[in-house]
Every structure is written in structure tokens, then in C-alpha cells.
Amino acid sequence: MRVIVVSKQEAGQRLDRYLAKYMSKAAKSFFYKMLRKKNITLNGKKAAGMEKVQEGDEIKLFLSDETIDKFRGIEQPVNAPAINKTDANKTAVNKKEQSLAIVYEDDEVLVVNKASGMLSQKAKKEDRSLVEYITDYLMTRQQQQDSVFRPGICNRLDRNTTGLIVAGKTVESLQYLNRIFKERELHKYYLCIVKGCIAQKETIDGYLRKEEKSNKVTIQKAKKEGGVRILTAYEPLEYGRYQKEEYTLLKVDLITGKSHQIRAHLQSIGHPLIGDHKYGNRKDASFYQKEFGLQYQLLHAWKLCLGDAAYLPDRLHGKEWTAPLPEQFQTILKKMGMKVRN
């Protein structure tokens, strides 16, 4: 028999889903059969599987260790020396932690400042994304290598876009954080430098259509097949010049959040982001690379302002997080005679 005590991070999910994560190699029918036979119980009682587990709940598995390990995909070589997983992981994870610039952390929420070049989530099986870095960091700190819960991120950024990404450290926090992003009960502010002078704040409307083959989007004024409505608000913060060209530092309020929305929408009105090879002018992009060493779009997820949704914990009502600008962004601003004023 094995007894599992549900942790705070794992609470709030259905029992059958918990079991499916704990013994991922087993068929769902196996769990329901064991529940019917009371070979798996919840707090000493028969359970159906739909119950939501809470912190401190006891799940008893009246199964052999061999069966449990088999369904967990654990194979121990005969006479193999014992390995201290915690110690073995610490060295590797400590190196990985250097890639995590933590902006905010409490028992349920982690906010990090993503660096350029890092994927938010895996694109291919062999990729190592921010999700894996966060998982290693949290699993080691919380000493929960055996936990079925894995943290998840609630927003994504393009590989070369820097800035704020929010992660849930518990099932419950993932639920309310995902909800507030989905229902847009928050403000997401980005900073970018665009070519040209934008004189006043404005909200632009349009329809975004994605071309899967090229992984590129187009902006249309009228709705057509495959088009999704987008809204992008922006406000000029500073004006600069470099080699006789004018530039504007923009604060962008991403009202809707679609792939490449800011980059494509600003390009469609004649103000592409500097460094953007995909949506900007290639000649300009080569110029920025030569002058500033800039090899990607200069776009930074700068600030997140949460609302006061009733389902948010009180401590998060009206919470604001700000991610410091990357050093390269600051250097380019200075060369153009601009700086960020909050």
C-alpha cells in the first residue's frame, strides 16, 4: 500500500486527473476499476473520481509497489546504487536558475522577466523552454520532485520578445490566472521603438489573418475569411533622432492578444518596430544590426496591471508588475536621446 498526501500545489483538481498524472502509463479505465473495488480510496472512503482533492487529503493505493512504479514509468536496475535525486538535481538547476530573472514570487504566483532568445513553450520535443526552467526551479525549491503538479505559464511571448511572463505555482492559481488573461480583466503594456514620429495616442482597429506556412500575419481593415478582430492602443512617450531619422518610443496597450499583433499592426500604419526582420524593412533591419548589434525586434512586455476580479485573491487586486528593460534596449534609447519615464 502507498499513501499520497495532496500538497497545496496539487489541490483543486479532480481525483481522476490527479491519478492520471501520478500514474501516467495507466489507462483511465484502470483507475475507475480500482476506485470501484476500493483499491484506491480518498480519505479512507470509496470515491468515484470526480471529487476535487484538497490540501492534506490522503489517497491510499492498495497496490503493489511494482504495479505503481510500472504505471509511473519507473524502472530501477537490479543492484543499482542509490541516487540522491535532490542533490543530483541541485547543481544542474542552480545553473538553470541563472536564466530566471524573478520579478515577483509568492506561494502561488511566479512572475519572471523573459530574456530574448528563449521560447515561452516548447515548439519541438527537444526544445528547452521557459516552462522547463520554471518547473526545475520550483520543483527543487519546493522539494516536490515526486509531485504530480507541474507549473504552467499563463501568457506567451515570441522567442525574441522580452518581458513579463506569469506562471501559476498551484492548480488553483493557474485556474484564476488563466481566467483573468482569457477574460482580459487586466492591462498588458509593452514598450517598443518604432521608425517615424507618432504624434498622439490612438487606438487602431483591424483584422488579423495568420499564414501558417510562413508563420506570418497580415492586417486587413475589413473582415474576411479567417480574419480575427484586433485592437491595439498606443501612446508616444519620447521622441528621438539617430542619423537624421526620427523615432518614437511607444507604450502599447495590448487590448487583444494575438500572435505578432503589435509588430504587424504598427507596420500596417507605416511605423514598423526597429530590428524587425519579418515585418519591417530589411534594409532598415540590416542598418540596426550594424549600428546597434540588434538582431531581433525591439519589443518588451513592460508592465502588467491586474484588475479587481472577484475570483482573484485579495492580495492580487490591482497588483502591478514591471519588468526592467534589457540593457541593449536602454543603450539604444540613450543613443537616440530618449529614456523611459514611468
XYZ file of N, CA and C in Angstrom, residues 160-300:
423
model
N 11.920 36.180 -29.341
C 12.823 37.318 -29.162
C 12.177 38.528 -28.499
N 10.926 38.399 -28.069
C 10.286 39.453 -27.284
C 10.629 39.217 -25.820
N 11.049 40.265 -25.145
C 11.448 40.159 -23.742
C 10.297 40.608 -22.836
N 10.434 40.301 -21.536
C 9.489 40.855 -20.570
C 8.706 39.855 -19.765
N 7.587 40.331 -19.232
C 6.844 39.642 -18.185
C 6.088 38.407 -18.666
N 6.320 37.308 -17.953
C 5.531 36.096 -18.112
C 5.108 35.648 -16.714
N 3.827 35.303 -16.597
C 3.242 34.927 -15.311
C 3.031 33.410 -15.273
N 3.426 32.805 -14.173
C 3.267 31.358 -14.002
C 2.483 31.066 -12.734
N 1.673 30.008 -12.786
C 0.946 29.547 -11.613
C 1.698 28.417 -10.931
N 1.852 28.512 -9.615
C 2.590 27.500 -8.853
C 1.687 26.447 -8.234
N 0.374 26.642 -8.370
C -0.599 25.677 -7.853
C -1.700 25.505 -8.892
N -2.475 24.439 -8.747
C -3.614 24.230 -9.649
C -4.585 25.391 -9.551
N -4.862 25.820 -8.320
C -5.833 26.902 -8.112
C -5.358 28.212 -8.734
N -4.082 28.546 -8.551
C -3.588 29.817 -9.103
C -3.567 29.777 -10.631
N -3.264 28.625 -11.202
C -3.311 28.506 -12.655
C -4.718 28.761 -13.171
N -5.710 28.293 -12.422
C -7.094 28.468 -12.849
C -7.490 29.939 -12.859
N -7.201 30.671 -11.764
C -7.657 32.069 -11.751
C -6.766 32.974 -12.605
N -5.489 32.640 -12.748
C -4.626 33.452 -13.605
C -4.973 33.254 -15.082
N -5.189 32.007 -15.482
C -5.595 31.755 -16.868
C -6.919 32.458 -17.179
N -7.804 32.468 -16.202
C -9.107 33.102 -16.408
C -8.979 34.602 -16.610
N -8.136 35.254 -15.819
C -8.039 36.707 -15.934
C -7.381 37.109 -17.254
N -6.468 36.270 -17.759
C -5.885 36.551 -19.079
C -6.911 36.299 -20.176
N -7.647 35.207 -20.046
C -8.644 34.865 -21.071
C -9.755 35.909 -21.145
N -10.200 36.376 -19.985
C -11.292 37.348 -19.940
C -10.790 38.788 -20.052
N -9.485 38.966 -20.182
C -8.859 40.278 -20.405
C -9.187 41.285 -19.306
N -9.242 40.807 -18.085
C -9.507 41.704 -16.957
C -8.184 42.222 -16.385
N -7.295 42.643 -17.283
C -6.006 43.193 -16.902
C -5.498 44.041 -18.065
N -4.455 44.819 -17.809
C -3.833 45.613 -18.872
C -2.420 45.109 -19.091
N -2.065 44.913 -20.360
C -0.729 44.458 -20.735
C -0.056 45.578 -21.530
N 0.973 46.172 -20.950
C 1.656 47.285 -21.593
C 3.033 46.835 -22.106
N 3.301 47.197 -23.356
C 4.584 46.887 -23.984
C 5.308 48.191 -24.310
N 6.632 48.113 -24.391
C 7.440 49.224 -24.873
C 8.132 48.797 -26.160
N 8.159 49.704 -27.130
C 8.863 49.426 -28.377
C 9.326 50.741 -28.978
N 10.322 50.657 -29.837
C 10.790 51.820 -30.594
C 10.381 51.604 -32.042
N 9.682 52.573 -32.592
C 9.241 52.464 -33.980
C 9.867 53.561 -34.821
N 9.961 53.301 -36.085
C 10.502 54.292 -37.008
C 9.453 55.365 -37.276
N 9.885 56.611 -37.324
C 8.981 57.706 -37.611
C 8.460 58.381 -36.360
N 7.727 59.447 -36.563
C 7.172 60.229 -35.453
C 5.670 59.983 -35.338
N 5.230 59.457 -34.211
C 3.810 59.279 -33.932
C 3.392 60.392 -32.984
N 2.494 61.222 -33.432
C 2.214 62.476 -32.730
C 1.312 62.324 -31.515
N 0.379 61.381 -31.533
C -0.596 61.327 -30.447
C -1.027 59.896 -30.151
N -1.632 59.737 -28.970
C -2.130 58.415 -28.581
C -3.364 58.067 -29.405
N -3.525 56.770 -29.658
C -4.627 56.346 -30.511
C -4.890 54.857 -30.302
N -6.094 54.443 -30.667
C -6.435 53.018 -30.692
C -6.732 52.638 -32.128
N -6.040 51.631 -32.624
C -6.256 51.207 -34.004
C -6.971 49.864 -34.030
N -7.821 49.706 -35.015
C -8.699 48.548 -35.162
C -8.316 47.820 -36.446
N -8.604 46.542 -36.514
C -8.341 45.820 -37.740
C -8.637 44.348 -37.588
N -8.276 43.581 -38.602
C -8.490 42.128 -38.600
C -7.173 41.435 -38.954
N -6.820 40.488 -38.140
C -5.552 39.775 -38.302
C -5.805 38.399 -38.895
N -5.004 38.062 -39.898
C -5.108 36.750 -40.534
C -3.725 36.116 -40.559
N -3.628 34.887 -40.070
C -2.328 34.213 -39.964
C -2.113 33.249 -41.119
N -0.909 33.317 -41.692
C -0.487 32.366 -42.721
C 0.381 31.309 -42.043
N -0.156 30.105 -41.906
C 0.531 29.060 -41.157
C 1.875 28.685 -41.776
N 1.931 28.617 -43.104
C 3.165 28.179 -43.762
C 4.323 29.121 -43.500
N 4.058 30.414 -43.539
C 5.124 31.406 -43.355
C 5.239 31.878 -41.906
N 4.301 31.457 -41.056
C 4.238 31.926 -39.662
C 4.267 33.452 -39.620
N 3.453 34.037 -40.485
C 3.377 35.488 -40.581
C 1.917 35.903 -40.647
N 1.615 37.090 -40.130
C 0.230 37.550 -40.147
C 0.095 38.774 -41.042
N -1.113 38.980 -41.533
C -1.424 40.181 -42.306
C -2.568 40.915 -41.621
N -2.597 42.226 -41.798
C -3.631 43.058 -41.193
C -4.549 43.586 -42.288
N -5.853 43.446 -42.052
C -6.844 43.930 -43.005
C -7.799 44.878 -42.292
N -8.308 45.865 -43.019
C -9.254 46.815 -42.429
C -10.653 46.231 -42.308
N -11.034 45.414 -43.287
C -12.367 44.790 -43.271
C -12.237 43.301 -42.980
N -13.280 42.732 -42.378
C -13.252 41.320 -42.035
C -13.382 40.453 -43.284
N -12.460 39.480 -43.371
C -12.501 38.498 -44.441
C -12.359 37.119 -43.817
N -12.507 36.101 -44.636
C -12.441 34.731 -44.120
C -11.105 34.497 -43.410
N -11.204 33.959 -42.203
C -10.008 33.676 -41.425
C -9.497 34.839 -40.607
N -10.119 36.017 -40.761
C -9.672 37.199 -40.035
C -10.242 37.266 -38.621
N -9.417 37.705 -37.671
C -9.824 37.867 -36.265
C -9.634 39.321 -35.876
N -10.647 39.914 -35.260
C -10.557 41.326 -34.907
C -9.499 41.564 -33.835
N -8.736 42.647 -34.030
C -7.717 43.026 -33.055
C -7.838 44.513 -32.736
N -7.452 44.857 -31.521
C -7.429 46.245 -31.064
C -6.079 46.515 -30.408
N -5.420 47.558 -30.854
C -4.115 47.922 -30.315
C -4.129 49.411 -29.975
N -3.894 49.734 -28.716
C -3.817 51.138 -28.300
C -2.358 51.503 -28.062
N -1.976 52.718 -28.421
C -0.600 53.135 -28.199
C -0.535 54.593 -27.783
N 0.574 54.912 -27.118
C 0.796 56.281 -26.636
C 2.277 56.614 -26.775
N 2.615 57.696 -27.485
C 4.024 58.083 -27.593
C 4.552 58.604 -26.257
N 5.721 58.116 -25.867
C 6.327 58.549 -24.603
C 7.503 59.492 -24.817
N 8.305 59.232 -25.865
C 9.501 60.026 -26.123
C 9.761 60.066 -27.629
N 10.480 61.082 -28.049
C 10.886 61.198 -29.448
C 12.404 61.297 -29.512
N 12.967 60.640 -30.530
C 14.416 60.650 -30.658
C 14.846 60.740 -32.111
N 16.138 60.960 -32.295
C 16.712 61.007 -33.638
C 18.009 60.227 -33.638
N 18.285 59.639 -34.776
C 19.572 58.971 -34.962
C 19.909 59.037 -36.440
N 21.051 59.644 -36.744
C 21.497 59.824 -38.126
C 20.359 60.377 -39.009
N 19.771 61.474 -38.527
C 18.750 62.256 -39.244
C 17.382 61.572 -39.354
N 17.250 60.343 -38.830
C 15.946 59.659 -38.849
C 15.224 59.884 -37.523
N 13.893 59.990 -37.583
C 13.081 60.178 -36.371
C 12.569 58.828 -35.859
N 12.483 58.739 -34.522
C 11.987 57.517 -33.881
C 11.074 57.894 -32.722
N 10.171 56.974 -32.385
C 9.238 57.186 -31.275
C 9.292 55.992 -30.330
N 9.388 56.306 -29.042
C 9.235 55.278 -28.017
C 7.752 55.189 -27.697
N 7.165 54.027 -27.929
C 5.730 53.835 -27.718
C 5.438 52.953 -26.517
N 4.373 53.306 -25.809
C 3.773 52.403 -24.832
C 2.523 51.831 -25.486
N 2.487 50.524 -25.628
C 1.388 49.861 -26.318
C 0.533 49.104 -25.317
N -0.768 49.352 -25.361
C -1.737 48.623 -24.538
C -2.347 47.542 -25.425
N -1.977 46.299 -25.166
C -2.449 45.191 -25.994
C -3.851 44.786 -25.533
N -4.842 45.346 -26.187
C -6.235 45.109 -25.776
C -6.662 43.687 -26.119
N -6.336 43.254 -27.331
C -6.477 41.839 -27.681
C -5.065 41.281 -27.779
N -4.929 39.989 -27.642
C -3.579 39.421 -27.639
C -3.409 38.317 -28.659
N -3.099 38.683 -29.880
C -2.913 37.701 -30.946
C -1.447 37.652 -31.369
N -1.085 36.548 -31.982
C 0.288 36.332 -32.419
C 0.756 37.461 -33.340
N 1.915 38.060 -32.999
C 2.554 39.109 -33.810
C 1.687 40.363 -33.971
N 0.693 40.531 -33.099
C -0.259 41.630 -33.269
C 0.412 43.006 -33.289
N 1.237 43.292 -32.291
C 1.851 44.613 -32.196
C 2.745 44.871 -33.404
N 3.562 43.903 -33.740
C 4.525 44.065 -34.831
C 3.805 44.339 -36.156
N 2.800 43.511 -36.452
C 2.103 43.647 -37.737
C 1.207 44.880 -37.776
N 0.535 45.184 -36.654
C -0.398 46.304 -36.640
C 0.336 47.642 -36.816
N 1.465 47.803 -36.128
C 2.218 49.045 -36.260
C 2.866 49.154 -37.641
N 3.303 48.040 -38.197
C 3.850 48.071 -39.550
C 2.788 48.481 -40.566
N 1.534 48.060 -40.305
C 0.452 48.354 -41.253
C 0.110 49.839 -41.315
N 0.502 50.605 -40.287
C 0.245 52.054 -40.313
C 1.525 52.841 -40.619
N 2.546 52.110 -41.074
C 3.770 52.779 -41.516
C 4.803 53.033 -40.448
N 4.693 52.353 -39.300
C 5.648 52.552 -38.205
C 6.146 51.207 -37.678
N 6.972 50.513 -38.456
C 7.473 49.201 -38.012
C 8.414 49.326 -36.825
N 8.470 48.253 -36.035
C 9.409 48.205 -34.914
C 10.835 48.130 -35.454
N 11.756 48.811 -34.790
C 13.134 48.713 -35.246
C 13.654 47.302 -34.956
N 14.470 46.818 -35.882
C 15.061 45.493 -35.737
C 14.197 44.357 -36.217
N 12.978 44.646 -36.671
C 12.046 43.580 -37.046
C 12.285 43.140 -38.495
N 12.950 42.008 -38.649
C 13.253 41.481 -39.992
C 11.988 40.971 -40.681
N 11.049 40.452 -39.914
C 9.872 39.818 -40.511
C 8.856 40.840 -41.014
N 8.611 41.885 -40.251
C 7.574 42.853 -40.618
C 8.135 44.221 -41.021
N 9.399 44.455 -40.741
C 9.987 45.737 -41.090
C 10.715 45.684 -42.424
N 11.361 46.772 -42.755
C 12.156 46.880 -43.969
C 13.506 46.185 -43.749
N 13.867 45.287 -44.652
C 15.100 44.523 -44.477
C 16.343 45.415 -44.484
N 16.299 46.449 -45.312
C 17.429 47.370 -45.350
C 17.587 48.067 -44.006
N 16.464 48.492 -43.432
C 16.496 49.123 -42.107
C 16.989 48.143 -41.046
N 16.492 46.907 -41.110
C 16.886 45.897 -40.126
C 18.391 45.655 -40.168
N 18.960 45.641 -41.372
C 20.411 45.469 -41.524
C 21.162 46.665 -40.936
N 20.570 47.850 -41.103
C 21.170 49.066 -40.541
C 21.211 48.984 -39.017
N 20.100 48.576 -38.382
C 20.043 48.480 -36.924
C 21.008 47.408 -36.406
N 21.162 46.351 -37.185
C 22.093 45.290 -36.792
C 23.530 45.813 -36.809
N 23.846 46.592 -37.834
C 25.198 47.137 -37.956
C 25.470 48.207 -36.896
N 24.504 49.085 -36.672
C 24.705 50.197 -35.744
C 24.609 49.797 -34.275
N 23.663 48.916 -33.967
C 23.368 48.598 -32.563
C 23.590 47.124 -32.195
N 23.940 46.307 -33.198
C 24.050 44.868 -32.928
C 22.693 44.242 -32.695
N 21.631 44.875 -33.208
C 20.261 44.421 -32.972
C 19.863 43.388 -34.020
N 19.530 42.178 -33.559
C 19.228 41.100 -34.483
C 17.771 40.645 -34.401
N 16.949 41.382 -33.674
C 15.552 40.987 -33.494
C 14.722 42.228 -33.188
N 13.400 42.061 -33.224
C 12.516 43.194 -32.948
C 12.701 43.683 -31.515
N 12.723 44.984 -31.333
C 12.903 45.550 -30.001
C 11.520 45.767 -29.387
N 11.039 44.724 -28.712
C 9.699 44.733 -28.112
C 9.789 44.120 -26.726
N 9.250 44.833 -25.741
C 9.404 44.430 -24.344
C 8.057 44.463 -23.628
